[in-house]
Tab-separated table of C-alpha atoms in Angstrom:
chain	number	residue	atom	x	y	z
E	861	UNK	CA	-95.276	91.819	197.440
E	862	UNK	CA	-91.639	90.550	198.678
E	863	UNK	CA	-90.458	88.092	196.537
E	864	UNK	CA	-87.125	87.107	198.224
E	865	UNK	CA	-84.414	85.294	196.437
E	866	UNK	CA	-81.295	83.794	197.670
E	867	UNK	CA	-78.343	83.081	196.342
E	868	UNK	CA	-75.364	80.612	197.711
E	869	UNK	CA	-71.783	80.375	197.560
E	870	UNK	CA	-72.077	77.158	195.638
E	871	UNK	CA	-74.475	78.217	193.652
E	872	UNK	CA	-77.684	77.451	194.297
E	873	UNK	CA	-79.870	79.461	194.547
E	874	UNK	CA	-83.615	79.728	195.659
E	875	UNK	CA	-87.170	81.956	196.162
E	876	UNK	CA	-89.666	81.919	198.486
E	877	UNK	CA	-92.750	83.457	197.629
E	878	UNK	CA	-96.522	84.086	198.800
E	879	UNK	CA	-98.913	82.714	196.052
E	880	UNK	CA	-101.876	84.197	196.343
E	881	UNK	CA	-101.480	87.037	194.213
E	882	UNK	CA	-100.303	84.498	190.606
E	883	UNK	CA	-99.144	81.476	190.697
E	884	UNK	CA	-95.996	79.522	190.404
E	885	UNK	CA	-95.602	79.035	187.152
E	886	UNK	CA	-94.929	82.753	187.006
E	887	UNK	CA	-92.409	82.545	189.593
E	888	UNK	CA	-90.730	79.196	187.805
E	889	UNK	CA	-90.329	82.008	184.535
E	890	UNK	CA	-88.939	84.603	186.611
E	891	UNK	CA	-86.315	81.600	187.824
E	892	UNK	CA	-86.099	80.333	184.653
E	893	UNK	CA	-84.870	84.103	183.439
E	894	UNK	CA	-82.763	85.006	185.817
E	895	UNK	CA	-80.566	81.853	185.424
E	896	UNK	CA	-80.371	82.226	181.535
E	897	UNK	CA	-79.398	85.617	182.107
E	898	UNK	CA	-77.033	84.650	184.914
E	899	UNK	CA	-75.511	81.811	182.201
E	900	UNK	CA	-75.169	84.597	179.414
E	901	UNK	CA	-73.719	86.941	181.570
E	902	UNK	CA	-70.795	84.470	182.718
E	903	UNK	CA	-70.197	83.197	178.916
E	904	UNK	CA	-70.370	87.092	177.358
E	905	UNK	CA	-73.501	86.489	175.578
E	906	UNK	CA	-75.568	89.614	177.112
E	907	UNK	CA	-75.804	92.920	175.446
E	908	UNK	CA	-72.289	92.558	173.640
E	909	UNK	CA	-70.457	92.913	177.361
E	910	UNK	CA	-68.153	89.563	178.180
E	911	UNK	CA	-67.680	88.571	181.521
E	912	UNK	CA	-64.496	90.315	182.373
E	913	UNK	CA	-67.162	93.604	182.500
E	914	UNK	CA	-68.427	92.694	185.871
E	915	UNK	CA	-66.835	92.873	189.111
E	916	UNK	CA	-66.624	90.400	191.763
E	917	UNK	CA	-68.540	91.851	194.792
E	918	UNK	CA	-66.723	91.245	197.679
E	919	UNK	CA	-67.730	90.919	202.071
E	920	UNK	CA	-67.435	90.044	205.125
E	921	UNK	CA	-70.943	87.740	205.811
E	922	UNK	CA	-69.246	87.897	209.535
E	923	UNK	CA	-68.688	91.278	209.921
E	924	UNK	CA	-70.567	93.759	212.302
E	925	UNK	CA	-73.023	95.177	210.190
E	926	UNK	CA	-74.183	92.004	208.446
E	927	UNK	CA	-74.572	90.479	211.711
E	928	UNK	CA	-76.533	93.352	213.180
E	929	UNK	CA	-78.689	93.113	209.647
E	930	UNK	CA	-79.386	89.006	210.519
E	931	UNK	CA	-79.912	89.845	214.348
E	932	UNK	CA	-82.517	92.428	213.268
E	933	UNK	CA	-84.740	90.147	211.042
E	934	UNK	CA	-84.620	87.472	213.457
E	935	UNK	CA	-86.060	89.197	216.032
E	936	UNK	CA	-88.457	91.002	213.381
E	937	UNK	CA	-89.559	87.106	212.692
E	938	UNK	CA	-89.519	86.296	216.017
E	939	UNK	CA	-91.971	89.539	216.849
E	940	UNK	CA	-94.214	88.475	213.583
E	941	UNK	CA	-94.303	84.646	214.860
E	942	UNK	CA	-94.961	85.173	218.757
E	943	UNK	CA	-98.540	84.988	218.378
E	944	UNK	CA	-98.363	82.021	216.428
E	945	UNK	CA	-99.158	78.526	217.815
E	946	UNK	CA	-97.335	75.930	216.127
E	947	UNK	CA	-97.104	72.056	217.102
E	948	UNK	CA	-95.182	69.337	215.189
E	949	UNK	CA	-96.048	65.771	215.294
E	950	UNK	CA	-94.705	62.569	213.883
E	951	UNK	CA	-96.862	59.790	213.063
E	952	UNK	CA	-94.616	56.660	212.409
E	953	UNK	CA	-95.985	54.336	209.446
E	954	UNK	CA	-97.625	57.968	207.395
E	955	UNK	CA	-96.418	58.833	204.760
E	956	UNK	CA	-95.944	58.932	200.777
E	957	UNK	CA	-95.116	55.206	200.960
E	958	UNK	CA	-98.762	54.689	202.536
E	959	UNK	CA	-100.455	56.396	199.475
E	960	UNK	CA	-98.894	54.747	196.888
E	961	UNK	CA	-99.409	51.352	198.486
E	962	UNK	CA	-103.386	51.820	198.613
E	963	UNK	CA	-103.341	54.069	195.357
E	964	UNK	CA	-104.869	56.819	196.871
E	965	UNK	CA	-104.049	60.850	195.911
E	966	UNK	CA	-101.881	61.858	198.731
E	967	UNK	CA	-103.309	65.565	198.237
E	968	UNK	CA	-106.596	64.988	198.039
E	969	UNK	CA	-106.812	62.371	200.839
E	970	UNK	CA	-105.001	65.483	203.709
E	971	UNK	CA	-107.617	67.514	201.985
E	972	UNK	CA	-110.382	65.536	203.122
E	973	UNK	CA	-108.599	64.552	206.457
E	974	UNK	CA	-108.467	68.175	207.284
E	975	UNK	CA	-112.330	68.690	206.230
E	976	UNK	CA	-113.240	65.631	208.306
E	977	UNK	CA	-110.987	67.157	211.563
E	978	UNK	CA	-112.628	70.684	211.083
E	979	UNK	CA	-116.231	68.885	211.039
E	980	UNK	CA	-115.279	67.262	214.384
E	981	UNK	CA	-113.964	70.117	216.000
E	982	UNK	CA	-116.693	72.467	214.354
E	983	UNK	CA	-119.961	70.211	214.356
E	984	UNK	CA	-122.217	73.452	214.194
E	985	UNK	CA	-120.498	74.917	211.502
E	986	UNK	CA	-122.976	75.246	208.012
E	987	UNK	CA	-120.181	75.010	205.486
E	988	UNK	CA	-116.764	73.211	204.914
E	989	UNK	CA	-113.488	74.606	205.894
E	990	UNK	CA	-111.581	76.330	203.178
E	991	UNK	CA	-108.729	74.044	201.568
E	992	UNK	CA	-106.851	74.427	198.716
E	993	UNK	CA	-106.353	72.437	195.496
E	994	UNK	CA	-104.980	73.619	192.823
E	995	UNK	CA	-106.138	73.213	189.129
E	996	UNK	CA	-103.739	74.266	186.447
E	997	UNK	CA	-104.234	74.695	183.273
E	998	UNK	CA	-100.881	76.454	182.999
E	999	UNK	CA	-99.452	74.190	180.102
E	1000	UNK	CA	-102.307	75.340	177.389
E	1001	UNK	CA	-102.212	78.844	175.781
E	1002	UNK	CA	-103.533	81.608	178.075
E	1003	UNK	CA	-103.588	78.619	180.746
E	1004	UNK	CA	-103.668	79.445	184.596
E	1005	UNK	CA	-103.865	78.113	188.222
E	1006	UNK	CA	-106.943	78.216	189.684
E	1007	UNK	CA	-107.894	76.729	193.173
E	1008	UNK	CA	-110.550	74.318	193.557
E	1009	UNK	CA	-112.375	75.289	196.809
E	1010	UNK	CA	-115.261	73.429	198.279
E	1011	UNK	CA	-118.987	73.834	197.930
């Protein structure tokens, strides 16, 4: 699976990731490593080499060939998306706020907002449309994510 990471002048530094194959607390480790390496490497602390070993990689993110390399996977996107139907709306007054006023999950209540929508659109259908939830149990030894799906 791609697992791609990016990494920005100032720093920061981020990965986006398709779940279904582990789950994030995997992906949190790998993070987790990668920046103590990254801080070990800049204070000399990694396999005896200091930081003067490494060389400062240098280029142009304007030049020709990065460009063409951008154009490329935006169109590959844009090819990958096309059949896609996506609308946005915003619904003034819902929100986090909402949930917390009437101390209701915020989770599980779009969980059951999306089961009540599919019922309505789907009235013949025999079983309830798949949502997720996870359940992690991550935090105890040999601990996991599992996902809670409905009967």
């Amino acid at each position: 699976r791609e697992n791609p990471e990016s990494s920005f002048i100032n720093g920061a530094a981020a990965i986006n990731f398709e779940h279904s194959w582990g789950d994030g607390v995997s992906v949190l480790r790998l993070a987790n490593e990668m920046h103590d390496d990254c801080q070990s490497a800049l204070t000399g602390d990694r396999d005896g080499r200091t930081a003067a070993a490494y060389e400062r990689l240098s280029f142009d993110a304007a030049s020709k060939p990065v460009r063409d390399a951008v154009d490329a996977a935006v169109a590959a996107h844009a090819q990958r998306t096309k059949p896609l139907l996506m609308r946005a709306a915003k619904i003034q007054g819902f929100g986090k706020n909402l949930f917390k006023e009437r101390r209701v999950p915020p989770d599980g209540t779009v969980q059951q907002a999306i089961q009540l929508a599919y019922r309505r659109a789907h009235p013949e259908a025999v079983r309830p449309v798949a949502t997720y939830e996870s359940a992690s149990t991550a935090a105890f030894k040999k601990g996991r994510t599992e996902t809670i799906r409905p009967a």
